[in-house]
Coordinates of C-alpha atoms in Angstrom, one line a residue:
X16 CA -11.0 -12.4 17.4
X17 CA -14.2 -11.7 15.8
X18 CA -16.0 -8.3 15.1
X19 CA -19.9 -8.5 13.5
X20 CA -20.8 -6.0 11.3
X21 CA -24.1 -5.6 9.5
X22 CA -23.3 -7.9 6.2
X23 CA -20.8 -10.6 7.9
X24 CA -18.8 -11.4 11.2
X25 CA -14.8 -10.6 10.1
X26 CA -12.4 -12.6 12.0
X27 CA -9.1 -10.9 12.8
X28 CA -5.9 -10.7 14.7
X29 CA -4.1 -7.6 16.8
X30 CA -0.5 -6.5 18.3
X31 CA 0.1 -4.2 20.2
X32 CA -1.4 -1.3 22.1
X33 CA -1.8 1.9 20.6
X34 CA -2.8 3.9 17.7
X35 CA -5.1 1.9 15.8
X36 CA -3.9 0.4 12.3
X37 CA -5.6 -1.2 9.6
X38 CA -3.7 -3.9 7.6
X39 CA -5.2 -5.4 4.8
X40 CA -4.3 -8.2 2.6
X41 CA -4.5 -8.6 -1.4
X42 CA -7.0 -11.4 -2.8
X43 CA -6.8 -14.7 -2.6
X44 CA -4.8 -15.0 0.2
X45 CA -5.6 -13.9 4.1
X46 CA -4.2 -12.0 7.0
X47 CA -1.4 -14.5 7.8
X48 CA 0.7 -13.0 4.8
X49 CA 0.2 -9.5 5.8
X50 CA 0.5 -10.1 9.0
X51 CA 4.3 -12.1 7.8
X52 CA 5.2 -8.9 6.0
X53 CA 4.1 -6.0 8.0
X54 CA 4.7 -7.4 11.7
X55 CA 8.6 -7.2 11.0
X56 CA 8.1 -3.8 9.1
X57 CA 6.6 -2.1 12.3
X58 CA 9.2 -3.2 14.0
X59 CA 10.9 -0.9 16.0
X60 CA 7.6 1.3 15.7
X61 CA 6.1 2.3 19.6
X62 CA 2.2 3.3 20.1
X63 CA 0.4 1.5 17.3
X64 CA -2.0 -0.9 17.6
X65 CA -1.8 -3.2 14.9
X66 CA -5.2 -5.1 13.4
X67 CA -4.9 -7.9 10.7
X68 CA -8.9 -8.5 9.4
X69 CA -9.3 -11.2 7.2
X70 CA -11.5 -9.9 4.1
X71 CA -14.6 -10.9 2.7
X72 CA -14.4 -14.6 1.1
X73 CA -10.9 -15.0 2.2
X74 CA -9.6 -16.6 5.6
X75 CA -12.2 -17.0 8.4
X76 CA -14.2 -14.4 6.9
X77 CA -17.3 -15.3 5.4
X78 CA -18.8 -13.6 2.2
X79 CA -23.0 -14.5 2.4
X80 CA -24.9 -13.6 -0.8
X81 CA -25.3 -9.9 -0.1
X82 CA -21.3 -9.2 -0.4
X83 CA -21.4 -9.2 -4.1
X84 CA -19.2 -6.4 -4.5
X85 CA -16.2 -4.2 -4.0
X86 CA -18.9 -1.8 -2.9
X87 CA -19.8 -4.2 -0.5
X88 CA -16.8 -5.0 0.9
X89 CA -16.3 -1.6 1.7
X90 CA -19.0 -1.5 3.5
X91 CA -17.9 -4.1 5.7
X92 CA -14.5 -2.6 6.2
X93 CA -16.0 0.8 6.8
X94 CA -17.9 -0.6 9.5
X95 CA -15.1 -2.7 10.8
X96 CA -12.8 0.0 11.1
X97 CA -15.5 1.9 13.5
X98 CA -15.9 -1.2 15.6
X99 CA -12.2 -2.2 16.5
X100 CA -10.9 1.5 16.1
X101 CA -12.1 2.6 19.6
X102 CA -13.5 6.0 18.2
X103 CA -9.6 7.0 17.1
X104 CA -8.7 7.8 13.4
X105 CA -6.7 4.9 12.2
X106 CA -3.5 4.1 10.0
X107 CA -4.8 2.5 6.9
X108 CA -2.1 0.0 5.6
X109 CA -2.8 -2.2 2.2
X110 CA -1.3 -4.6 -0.3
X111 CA -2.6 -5.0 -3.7
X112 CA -6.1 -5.3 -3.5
X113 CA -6.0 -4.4 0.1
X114 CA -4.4 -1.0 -1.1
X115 CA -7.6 -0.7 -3.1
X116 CA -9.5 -0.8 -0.3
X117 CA -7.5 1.3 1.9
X118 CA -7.5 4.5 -0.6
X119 CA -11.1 3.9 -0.5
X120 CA -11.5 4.6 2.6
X121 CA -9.0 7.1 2.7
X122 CA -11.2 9.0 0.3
X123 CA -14.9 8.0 1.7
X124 CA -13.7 8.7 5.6
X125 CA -11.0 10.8 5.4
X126 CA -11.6 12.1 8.8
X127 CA -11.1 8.2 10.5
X128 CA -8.1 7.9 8.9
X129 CA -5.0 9.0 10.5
X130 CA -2.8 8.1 7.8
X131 CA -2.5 6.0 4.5
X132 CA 0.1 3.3 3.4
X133 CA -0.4 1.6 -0.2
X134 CA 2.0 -0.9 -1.1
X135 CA 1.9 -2.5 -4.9
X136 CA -1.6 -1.2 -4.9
X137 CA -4.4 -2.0 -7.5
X138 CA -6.1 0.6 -8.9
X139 CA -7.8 1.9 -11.9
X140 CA -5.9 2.8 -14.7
X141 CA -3.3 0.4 -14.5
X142 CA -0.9 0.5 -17.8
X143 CA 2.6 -0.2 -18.5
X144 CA 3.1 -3.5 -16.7
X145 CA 6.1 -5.7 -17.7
X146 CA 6.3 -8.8 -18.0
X147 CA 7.1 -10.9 -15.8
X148 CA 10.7 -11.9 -14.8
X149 CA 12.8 -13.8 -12.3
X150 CA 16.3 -11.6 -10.9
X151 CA 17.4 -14.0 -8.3
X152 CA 17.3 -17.8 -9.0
X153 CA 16.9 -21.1 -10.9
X154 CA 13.5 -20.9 -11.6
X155 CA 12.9 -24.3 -10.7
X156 CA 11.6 -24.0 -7.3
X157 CA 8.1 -23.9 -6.0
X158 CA 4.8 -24.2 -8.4
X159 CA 3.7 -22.2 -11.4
X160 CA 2.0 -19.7 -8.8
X161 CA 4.8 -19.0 -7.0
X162 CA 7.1 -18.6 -9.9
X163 CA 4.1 -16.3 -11.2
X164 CA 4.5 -14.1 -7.6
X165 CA 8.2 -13.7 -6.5
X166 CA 11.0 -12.5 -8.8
X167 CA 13.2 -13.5 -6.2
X168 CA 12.8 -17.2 -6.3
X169 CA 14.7 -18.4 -3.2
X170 CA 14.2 -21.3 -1.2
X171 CA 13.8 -18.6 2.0
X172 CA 10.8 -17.1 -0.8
X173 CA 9.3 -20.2 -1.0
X174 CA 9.9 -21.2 2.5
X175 CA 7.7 -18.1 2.8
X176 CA 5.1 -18.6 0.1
X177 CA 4.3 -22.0 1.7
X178 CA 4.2 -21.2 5.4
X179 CA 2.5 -17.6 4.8
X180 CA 0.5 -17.3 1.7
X181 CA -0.6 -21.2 0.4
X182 CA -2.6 -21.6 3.5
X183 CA -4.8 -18.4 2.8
X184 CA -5.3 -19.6 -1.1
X185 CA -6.6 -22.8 0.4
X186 CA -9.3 -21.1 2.2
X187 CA -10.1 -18.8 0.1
X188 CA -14.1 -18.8 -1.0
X189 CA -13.7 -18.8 -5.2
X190 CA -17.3 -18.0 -6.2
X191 CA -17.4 -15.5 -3.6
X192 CA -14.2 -13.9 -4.7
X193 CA -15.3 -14.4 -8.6
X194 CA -18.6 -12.8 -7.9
X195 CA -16.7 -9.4 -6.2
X196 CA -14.3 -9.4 -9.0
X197 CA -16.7 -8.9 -11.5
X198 CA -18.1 -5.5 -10.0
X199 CA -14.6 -4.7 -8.8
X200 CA -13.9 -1.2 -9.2
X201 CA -15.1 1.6 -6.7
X202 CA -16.5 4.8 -7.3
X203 CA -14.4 7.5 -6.5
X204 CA -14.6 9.8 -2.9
X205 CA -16.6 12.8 -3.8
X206 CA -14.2 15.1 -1.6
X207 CA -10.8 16.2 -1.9
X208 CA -7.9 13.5 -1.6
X209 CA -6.2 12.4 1.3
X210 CA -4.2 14.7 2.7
X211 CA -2.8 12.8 5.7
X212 CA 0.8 11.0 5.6
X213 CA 0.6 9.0 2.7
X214 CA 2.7 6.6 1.9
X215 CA 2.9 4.8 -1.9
X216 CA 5.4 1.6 -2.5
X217 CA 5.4 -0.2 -5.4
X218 CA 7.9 -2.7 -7.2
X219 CA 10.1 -1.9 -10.7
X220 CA 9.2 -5.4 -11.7
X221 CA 5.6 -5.8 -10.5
X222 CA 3.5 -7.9 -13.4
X223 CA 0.5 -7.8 -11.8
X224 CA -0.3 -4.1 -11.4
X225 CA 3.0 -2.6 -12.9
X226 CA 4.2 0.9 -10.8
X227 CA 3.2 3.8 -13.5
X228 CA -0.3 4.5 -11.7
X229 CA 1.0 4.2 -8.1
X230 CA 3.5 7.0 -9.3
X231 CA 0.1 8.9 -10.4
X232 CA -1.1 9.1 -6.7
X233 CA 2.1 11.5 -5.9
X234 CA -0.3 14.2 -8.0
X235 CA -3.2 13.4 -5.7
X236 CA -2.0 13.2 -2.6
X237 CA -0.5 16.7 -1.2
X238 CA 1.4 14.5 2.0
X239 CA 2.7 11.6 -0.8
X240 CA 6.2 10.1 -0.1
X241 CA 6.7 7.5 -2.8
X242 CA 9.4 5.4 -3.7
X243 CA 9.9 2.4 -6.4
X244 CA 12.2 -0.3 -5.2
X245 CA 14.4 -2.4 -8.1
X246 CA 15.2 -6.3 -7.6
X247 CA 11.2 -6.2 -6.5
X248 CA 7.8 -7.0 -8.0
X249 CA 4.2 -8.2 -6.6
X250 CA 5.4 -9.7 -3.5
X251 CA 7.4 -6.6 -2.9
X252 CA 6.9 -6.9 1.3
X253 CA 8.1 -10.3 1.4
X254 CA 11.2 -9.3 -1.4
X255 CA 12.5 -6.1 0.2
X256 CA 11.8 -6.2 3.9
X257 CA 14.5 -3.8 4.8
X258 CA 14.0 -1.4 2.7
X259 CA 9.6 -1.5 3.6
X260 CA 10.4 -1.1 7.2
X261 CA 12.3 1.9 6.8
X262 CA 9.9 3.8 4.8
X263 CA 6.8 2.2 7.4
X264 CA 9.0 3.5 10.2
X265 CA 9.1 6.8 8.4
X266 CA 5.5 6.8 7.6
X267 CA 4.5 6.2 11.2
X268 CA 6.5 9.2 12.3
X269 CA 4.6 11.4 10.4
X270 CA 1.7 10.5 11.4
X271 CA 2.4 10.2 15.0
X272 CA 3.9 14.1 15.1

């Protein structure tokens, strides 16, 4: 499916019938892997409509020369969320980068958005990362990126990581994604935080964004439940499946009350 907004034409995919949600994937990748990890976390879940965009530069979504920055893929995701929401205030689900986003427009639109879900999010401020380290496994499976991503280095990971996240990195438009990354960072909402359900996940052993300043959001956020899951690090939704869809299934239910 296809939706054109005034700066590009973002291709997506939907489940369901519902309550609109908003599920947005980190960088470098595209909506297949979100759409791999939060498809079996809303499981179980009734009423929610469930929309995978591909972002800017990544997947089927083109970035032209006048997407040159976070700012501007706001925009775009702004608008995108008016177009396929139906007029309803929708459930704003990210991952990494795509958690960037989402607090974004949490804070920019606070009335379209219904409820907030940020899990491993990237945000400003980020200190106290570890290093990186493997709990389950050899270490010998899979390529330098994948051993780089998963602490749990199973051949059911990589099984994963091939079928759900190399495809997206193959697609994914580098000078596009270089040029956003340099103006990265977002300027904060100029109103008072989110104070919808808000949900904050992040992993013990994330290398990428660490968990310290997801904890910092419990401060902001007056509706905050936030938990940080051991034996888990980046690719927390693909490492602890369980435990995610138990606090999504959680989430949604304060929302929906």
């Amino acid at each position: 499916m296809e939706a054109r907004t005034g700066k590009t034409t973002v291709h997506y995919v939907e489940h369901g019938s519902g309550r609109p949600a908003l599920i947005l994937h980190g960088a470098g990748v595209d909506h297949r892997e979100s759409e791999a990890c939060f498809e079996p976390a809303f499981a179980g879940t009734t009423g929610i409509r469930r929309i995978y965009p591909d972002l800017p530069g990544m997947g089927r979504t083109p970035a032209p020369a006048g997407i040159g920055s976070a700012e501007d893929v706001l925009a775009v995701l702004l608008e995108f969320a008016e177009l396929v929401g139906g007029g309803e205030p929708c459930l704003v689900v990210g991952h990494s980068a795509g958690a960037h986003f989402a607090l974004a427009m949490a804070e920019r639109r606070s009335s379209r958005v219904a409820g907030l879900a940020l899990v491993c999010p990237l945000l400003p401020g980020i200190r106290d990362v570890p290093e990186h380290r493997m709990v389950v496994g050899s270490g010998d499976l899979g390529d330098d990126e994948f051993r780089g991503y998963f602490v749990v280095q199973t051949r059911e990971m990589l099984e994963r990581y091939e079928r759900f996240v190399v495809p997206g990195m193959e697609l994914a438009d580098d000078a596009a994604m270089e040029r956003i990354a340099e103006r990265w960072e977002l300027k904060p909402g100029e109103g008072a935080p989110f104070d919808g359900p808000t949900l904050v996940v992040a992993g013990r052993l994330d290398s990428t964004v660490g968990y310290a300043a997801a904890l910092d959001l419990v401060d902001r956020h007056p509706h905050a439940t936030a938990a940080v899951l051991d034996g888990a690090g980046h690719a927390l939704p693909h490492e602890r499946p369980e435990l995610l869809r138990a606090l999504i299934r959680d989430w949604v239910d304060r929302v929906l009350r």
